[in-house]
Structure formats: C-alpha cells, structure tokens
Short mmCIF file of C-alpha atoms in Angstrom, two decimals:
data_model
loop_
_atom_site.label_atom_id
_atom_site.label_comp_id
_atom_site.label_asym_id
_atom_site.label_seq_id
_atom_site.Cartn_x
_atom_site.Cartn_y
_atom_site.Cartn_z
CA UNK M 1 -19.94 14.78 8.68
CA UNK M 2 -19.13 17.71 6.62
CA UNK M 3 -16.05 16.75 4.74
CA UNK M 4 -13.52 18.96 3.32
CA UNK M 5 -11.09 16.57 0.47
CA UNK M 6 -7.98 18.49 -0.94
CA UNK M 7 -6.92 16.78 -3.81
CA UNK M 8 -7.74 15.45 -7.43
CA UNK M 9 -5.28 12.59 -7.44
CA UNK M 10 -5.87 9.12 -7.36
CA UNK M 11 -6.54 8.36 -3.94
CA UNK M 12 -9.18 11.11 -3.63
CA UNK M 13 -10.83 10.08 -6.89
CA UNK M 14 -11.31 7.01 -5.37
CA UNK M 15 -12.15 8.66 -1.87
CA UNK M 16 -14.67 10.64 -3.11
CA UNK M 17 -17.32 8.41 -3.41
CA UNK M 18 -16.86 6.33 -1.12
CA UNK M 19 -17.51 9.10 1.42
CA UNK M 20 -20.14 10.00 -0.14
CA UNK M 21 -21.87 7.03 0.02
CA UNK M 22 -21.27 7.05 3.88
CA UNK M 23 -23.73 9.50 3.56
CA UNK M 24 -20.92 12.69 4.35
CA UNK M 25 -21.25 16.11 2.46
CA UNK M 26 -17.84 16.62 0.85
CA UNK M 27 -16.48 19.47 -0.95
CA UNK M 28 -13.80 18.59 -3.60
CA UNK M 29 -11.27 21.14 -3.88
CA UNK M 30 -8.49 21.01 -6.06
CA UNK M 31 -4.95 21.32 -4.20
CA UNK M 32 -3.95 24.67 -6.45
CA UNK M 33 -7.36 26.04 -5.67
CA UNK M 34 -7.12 26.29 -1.70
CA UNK M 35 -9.21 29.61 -1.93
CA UNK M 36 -12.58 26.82 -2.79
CA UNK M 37 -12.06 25.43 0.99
CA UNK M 38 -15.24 26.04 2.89
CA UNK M 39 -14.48 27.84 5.96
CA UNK M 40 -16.14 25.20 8.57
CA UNK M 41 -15.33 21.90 8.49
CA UNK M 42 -15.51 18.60 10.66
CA UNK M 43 -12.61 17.50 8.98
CA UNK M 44 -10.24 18.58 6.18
CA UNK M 45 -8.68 15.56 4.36
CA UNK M 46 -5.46 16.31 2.19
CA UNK M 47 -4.65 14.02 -0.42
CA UNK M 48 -1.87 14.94 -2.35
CA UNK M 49 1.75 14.01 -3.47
CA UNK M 50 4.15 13.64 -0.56
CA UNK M 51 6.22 16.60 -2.44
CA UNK M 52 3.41 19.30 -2.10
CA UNK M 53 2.00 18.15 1.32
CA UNK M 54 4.29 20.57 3.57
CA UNK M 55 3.23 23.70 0.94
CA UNK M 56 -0.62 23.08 0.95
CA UNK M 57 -0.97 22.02 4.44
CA UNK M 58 0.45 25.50 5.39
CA UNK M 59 -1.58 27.16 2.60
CA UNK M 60 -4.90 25.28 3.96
CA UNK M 61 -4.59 25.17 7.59
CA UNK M 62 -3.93 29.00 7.43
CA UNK M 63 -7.10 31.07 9.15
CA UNK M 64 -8.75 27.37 10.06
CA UNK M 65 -6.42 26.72 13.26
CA UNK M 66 -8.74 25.46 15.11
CA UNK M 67 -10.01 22.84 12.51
CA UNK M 68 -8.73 19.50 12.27
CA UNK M 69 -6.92 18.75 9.46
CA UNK M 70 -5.33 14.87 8.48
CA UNK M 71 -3.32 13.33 5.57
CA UNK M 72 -3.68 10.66 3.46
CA UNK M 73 0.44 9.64 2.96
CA UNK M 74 1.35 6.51 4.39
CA UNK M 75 5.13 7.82 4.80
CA UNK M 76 4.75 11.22 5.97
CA UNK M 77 4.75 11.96 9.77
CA UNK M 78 1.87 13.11 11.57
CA UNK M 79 4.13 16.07 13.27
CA UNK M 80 4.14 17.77 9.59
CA UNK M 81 1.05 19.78 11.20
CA UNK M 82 2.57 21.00 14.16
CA UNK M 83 2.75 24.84 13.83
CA UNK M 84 -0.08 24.66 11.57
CA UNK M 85 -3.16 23.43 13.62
CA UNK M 86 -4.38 22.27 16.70
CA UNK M 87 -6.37 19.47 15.85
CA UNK M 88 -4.76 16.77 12.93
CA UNK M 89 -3.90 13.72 12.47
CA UNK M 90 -2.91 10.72 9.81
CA UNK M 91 -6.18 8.80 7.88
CA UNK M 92 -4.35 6.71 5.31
CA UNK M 93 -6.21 3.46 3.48
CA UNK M 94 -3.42 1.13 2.39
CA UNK M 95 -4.61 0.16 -1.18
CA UNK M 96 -3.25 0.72 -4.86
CA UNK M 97 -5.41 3.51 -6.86
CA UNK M 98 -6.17 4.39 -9.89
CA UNK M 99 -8.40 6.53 -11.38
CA UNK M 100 -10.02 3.94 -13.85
CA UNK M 101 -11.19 1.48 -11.34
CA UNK M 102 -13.17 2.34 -8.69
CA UNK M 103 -12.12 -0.21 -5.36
CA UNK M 104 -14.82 -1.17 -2.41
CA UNK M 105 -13.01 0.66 0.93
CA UNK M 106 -15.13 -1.51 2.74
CA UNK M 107 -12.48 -4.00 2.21
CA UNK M 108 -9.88 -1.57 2.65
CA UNK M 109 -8.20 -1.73 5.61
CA UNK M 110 -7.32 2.06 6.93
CA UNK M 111 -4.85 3.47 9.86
CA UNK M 112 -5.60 6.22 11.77
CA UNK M 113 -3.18 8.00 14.17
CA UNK M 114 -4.84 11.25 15.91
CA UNK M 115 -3.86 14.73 17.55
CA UNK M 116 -6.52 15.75 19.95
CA UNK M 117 -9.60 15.07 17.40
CA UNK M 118 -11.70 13.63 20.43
CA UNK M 119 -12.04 9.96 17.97
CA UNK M 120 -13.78 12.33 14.86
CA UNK M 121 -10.86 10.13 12.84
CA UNK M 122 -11.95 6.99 13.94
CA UNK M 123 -15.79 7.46 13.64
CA UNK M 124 -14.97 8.78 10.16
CA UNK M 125 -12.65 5.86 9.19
CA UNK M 126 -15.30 3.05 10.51
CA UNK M 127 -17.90 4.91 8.64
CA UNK M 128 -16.47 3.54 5.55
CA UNK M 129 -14.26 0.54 6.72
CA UNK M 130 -14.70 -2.65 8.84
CA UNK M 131 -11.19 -2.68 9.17
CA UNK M 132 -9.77 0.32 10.69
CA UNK M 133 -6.29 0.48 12.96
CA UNK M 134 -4.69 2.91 14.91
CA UNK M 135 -0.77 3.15 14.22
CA UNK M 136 1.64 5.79 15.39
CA UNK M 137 4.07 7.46 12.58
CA UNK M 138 6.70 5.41 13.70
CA UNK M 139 5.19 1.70 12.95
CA UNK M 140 3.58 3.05 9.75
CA UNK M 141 6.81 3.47 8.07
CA UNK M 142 7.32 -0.40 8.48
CA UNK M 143 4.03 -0.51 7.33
CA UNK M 144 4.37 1.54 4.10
CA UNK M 145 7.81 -0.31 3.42
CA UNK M 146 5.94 -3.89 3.77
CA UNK M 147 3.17 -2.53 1.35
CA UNK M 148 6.26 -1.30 -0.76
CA UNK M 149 7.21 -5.00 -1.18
CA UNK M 150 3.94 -6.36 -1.73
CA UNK M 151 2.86 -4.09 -3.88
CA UNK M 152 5.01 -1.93 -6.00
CA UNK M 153 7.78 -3.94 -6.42
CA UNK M 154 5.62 -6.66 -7.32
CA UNK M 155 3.82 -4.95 -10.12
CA UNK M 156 7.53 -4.09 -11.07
CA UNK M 157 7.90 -7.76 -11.30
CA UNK M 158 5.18 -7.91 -13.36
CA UNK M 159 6.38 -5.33 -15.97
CA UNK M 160 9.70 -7.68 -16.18
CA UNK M 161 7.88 -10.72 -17.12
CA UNK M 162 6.13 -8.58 -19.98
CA UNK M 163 9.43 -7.73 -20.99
CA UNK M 164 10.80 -11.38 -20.94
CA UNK M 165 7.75 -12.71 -22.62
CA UNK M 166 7.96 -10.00 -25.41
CA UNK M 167 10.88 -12.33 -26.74
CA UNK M 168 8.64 -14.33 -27.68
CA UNK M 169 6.07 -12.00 -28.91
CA UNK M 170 4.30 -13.34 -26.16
CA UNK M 171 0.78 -11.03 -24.56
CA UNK M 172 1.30 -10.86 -20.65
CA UNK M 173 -2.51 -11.69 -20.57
CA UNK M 174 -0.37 -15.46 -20.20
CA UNK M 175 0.96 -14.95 -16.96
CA UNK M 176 -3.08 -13.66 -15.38
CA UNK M 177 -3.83 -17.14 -13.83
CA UNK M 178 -0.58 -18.10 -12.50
CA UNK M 179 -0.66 -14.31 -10.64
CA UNK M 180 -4.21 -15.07 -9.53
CA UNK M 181 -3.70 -18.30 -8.28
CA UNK M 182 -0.37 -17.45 -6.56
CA UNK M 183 -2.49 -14.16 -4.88
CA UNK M 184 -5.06 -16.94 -3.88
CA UNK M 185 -3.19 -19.26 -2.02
CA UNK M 186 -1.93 -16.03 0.12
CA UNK M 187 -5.15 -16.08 1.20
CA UNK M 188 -4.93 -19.21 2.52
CA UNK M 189 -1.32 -20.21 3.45
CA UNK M 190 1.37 -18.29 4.58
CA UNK M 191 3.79 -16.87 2.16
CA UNK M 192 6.28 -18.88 3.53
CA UNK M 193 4.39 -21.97 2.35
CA UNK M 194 3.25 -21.43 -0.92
CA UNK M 195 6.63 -19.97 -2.12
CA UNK M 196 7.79 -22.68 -5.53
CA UNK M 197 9.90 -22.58 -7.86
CA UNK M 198 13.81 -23.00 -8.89
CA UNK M 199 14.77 -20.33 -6.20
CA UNK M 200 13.48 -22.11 -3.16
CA UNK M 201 15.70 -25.73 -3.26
CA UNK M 202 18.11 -23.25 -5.12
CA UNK M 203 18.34 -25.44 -8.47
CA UNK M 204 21.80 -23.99 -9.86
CA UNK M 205 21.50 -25.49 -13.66
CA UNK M 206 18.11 -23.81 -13.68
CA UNK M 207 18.96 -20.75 -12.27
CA UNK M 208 22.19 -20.60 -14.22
CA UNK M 209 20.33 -21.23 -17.97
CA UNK M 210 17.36 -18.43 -17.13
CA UNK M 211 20.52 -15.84 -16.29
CA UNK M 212 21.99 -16.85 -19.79
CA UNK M 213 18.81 -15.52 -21.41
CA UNK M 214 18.31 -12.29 -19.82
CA UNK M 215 20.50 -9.80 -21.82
CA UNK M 216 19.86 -6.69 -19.41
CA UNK M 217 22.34 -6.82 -16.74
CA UNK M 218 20.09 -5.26 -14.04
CA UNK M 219 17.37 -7.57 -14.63
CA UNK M 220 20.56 -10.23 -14.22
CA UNK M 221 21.65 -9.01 -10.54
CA UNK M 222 17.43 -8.78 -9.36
CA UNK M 223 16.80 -12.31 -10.53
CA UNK M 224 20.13 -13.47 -8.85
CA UNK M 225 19.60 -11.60 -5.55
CA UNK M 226 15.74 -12.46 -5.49
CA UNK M 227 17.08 -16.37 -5.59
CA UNK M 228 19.59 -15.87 -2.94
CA UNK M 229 17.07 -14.69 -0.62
CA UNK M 230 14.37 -16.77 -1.45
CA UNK M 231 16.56 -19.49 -0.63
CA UNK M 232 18.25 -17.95 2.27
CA UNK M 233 14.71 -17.44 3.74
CA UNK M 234 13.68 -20.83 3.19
CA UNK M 235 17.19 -22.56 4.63
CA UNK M 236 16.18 -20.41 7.78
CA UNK M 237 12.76 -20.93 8.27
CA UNK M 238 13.43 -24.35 7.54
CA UNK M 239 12.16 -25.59 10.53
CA UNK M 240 8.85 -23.49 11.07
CA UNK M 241 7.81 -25.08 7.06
CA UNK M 242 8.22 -28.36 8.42
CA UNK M 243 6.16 -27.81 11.77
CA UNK M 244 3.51 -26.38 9.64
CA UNK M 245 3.41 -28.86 7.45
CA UNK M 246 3.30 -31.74 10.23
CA UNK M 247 0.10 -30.02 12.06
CA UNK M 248 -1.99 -29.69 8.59
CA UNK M 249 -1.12 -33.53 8.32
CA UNK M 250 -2.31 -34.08 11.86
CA UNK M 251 -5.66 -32.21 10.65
#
C-alpha cells in the first residue's frame, strides 16, 4: 500500500519502519509541513499529540475527502473525522515508544475501528501484526485507561523507588531483576496470584515503619492507598485465589 504517515513523534518513528518492512511505500511528512502530503493515498496515518490532532486532521483531510484518513491516539474518538472525510477510522498499537529503541510490532498487539474503509485498516494492521482487534471508541477508552495502569503509572512507580533508593545512594540498576521477574510471572499467572508483599496480608508494623521513612507526604498517601487496595482486592477475591490455587494442586 501506498502509505501516507503524519508525524515525527515517537510512535511514528517507531512506525516507520516497521511499515516499511511490510513492504508499503510511505511518505513521512512532518505534522507542520502538511503541504509535503502526496495527493493520492491508500491511507493517511496521523500520528501526533492528542492536542494538535483536531487542527491537522482538518488541515490534512482538506482537498483529500475522499481519502481515508485514521489516527493513531488510543483516547481520541473515531467521530473527530466526521466533517472532514468520508472514509477514516482509528489504527492504534498499544505499546510504550521511544525514539531510542526500536520495538518488533509483530508482537504488538493493534486495534482497529473503521468508517467505510471496505477492511483497507485491517489488511494494513495484519500486514504488520499477528495480533490485531477491532474495538469501537467506546471500549478503547477502558482500554487506554487499563494500559494507563499498567504502564505509565507503573514506570511512575519506578521513578519513586529511584527516589527512595537515592537515600541510600543506591543505582536503580538494583531493583532490574526483581521488575523482570515480577513482569515474568505475569506471563504466567494471573496478577491476582503473583501479587506479594506487606500490602497483600496487610502487615500494619511493616506498613507503618516504611511510612515513617518516606518524608514526601504525597509519596505517603500513594503508598498508603496502594496498600489499602491491594489488600481490599485480595480480601475480595479471596475466594477465586484459593480455587486457583486448589486446581494447580490437582495438576
């Protein structure tokens, strides 16, 4: 397919090459450049930040009508091209970016939603995915918020661990096989199950001490509200742990 990508960011750098290596011709364009846009296209891809997707989707879809146009946000509705086109639709692979390390969208798993594009989204999307979904706007927002969780609050977790163990002139290098392993066993066992820790049979001296040491009183009220609900979620599912637990004995 000839493949029109609007965007420089980090999804699109990553993008890029994988599309190319699907064997498509694409033409980069940068999102401030719209005037580069070929003027035939089988599809027009805009990556960019939520904030400037209304502006250059009306800026690119103007004179192309009749092309189909999609979006990369996992957040934004697929009605933001009504008005502007006939043919559009949502193409967005759920996956972290960066623009120093290049990830294999084979892996990637990527959800599609379509506006009369007669399955070019799909064809596209399997060209350089085994795993490809389609998902209106509505269930991609729970979606989006789940990755939310997983992902970028996580990492936040992550950069308040670095700050903890800076007390101790500590490198967070540390904490790399206790994250690895805990990613691992996701892999394997339900989240459910491999959850540990203090939190979990809510051990109140423990918890209490590891409040004493944190001196920032935000990073107090997340560790206290993450051990509530850890322990909240394991008191009521409780009774699913334990039926889990007596089939893989059974095995």
């Amino acid at each position: 397919m000839k493949i029109a990508l609007i965007g420089r960011g980090r999804l699109a750098t990553n993008l890029l090459p994988a599309l190319q290596k699907a064997g498509h011709e694409v033409t980069s364009v940068n999102s401030r450049t719209l005037e580069e846009l070929p003027a035939q296209a089988d599809v027009y891809i805009i990556s960019v930040k939520d904030s400037a997707l209304q502006e250059v989707i009306g800026k690119a879809c103007k004179g192309k009508e009749s092309q189909c146009f999609v979006h990369t946000a996992g957040s934004m509705p697929m009605r933001i091209f009504e008005g502007h086109c006939q043919h559009y639709g949502v193409f967005y692979p759920m996956q972290t970016f960066s623009k120093e390390r290049q990830v294999d969208f084979h892996e990637i798993p990527i959800f599609i939603e379509e506006q009369a594009s007669q399955g070019v989204l799909r064809r596209l999307a399997e060209s350089i995915s085994a795993n490809v979904f389609e998902l209106s706007t509505e269930q991609r927002k729970y979606l989006h918020l789940a990755a939310v969780f997983a992902c970028n609050f996580t990492n936040h977790c992550y950069t308040l661990s670095a700050a903890v163990l800076a007390h101790v002139n500590l490198p967070f290098d540390v904490m790399l096989p206790l994250i690895d392993e805990t990613a691992r066993k996701v892999h394997e066992l339900h989240p459910l199950d491999a959850q540990t820790g203090p939190a979990v049979r809510f051990d109140e001296n423990v918890i209490k001490m590891q409040m004493t040491l944190l001196e920032d009183p935000a990073m107090r009220v997340i560790y206290e509200k993450m051990s509530q609900s850890i322990h909240k979620t394991a008191i009521e599912n409780h009774d699913q742990l334990r039926l889990r637990e007596d089939k893989s004995h059974r095995v």
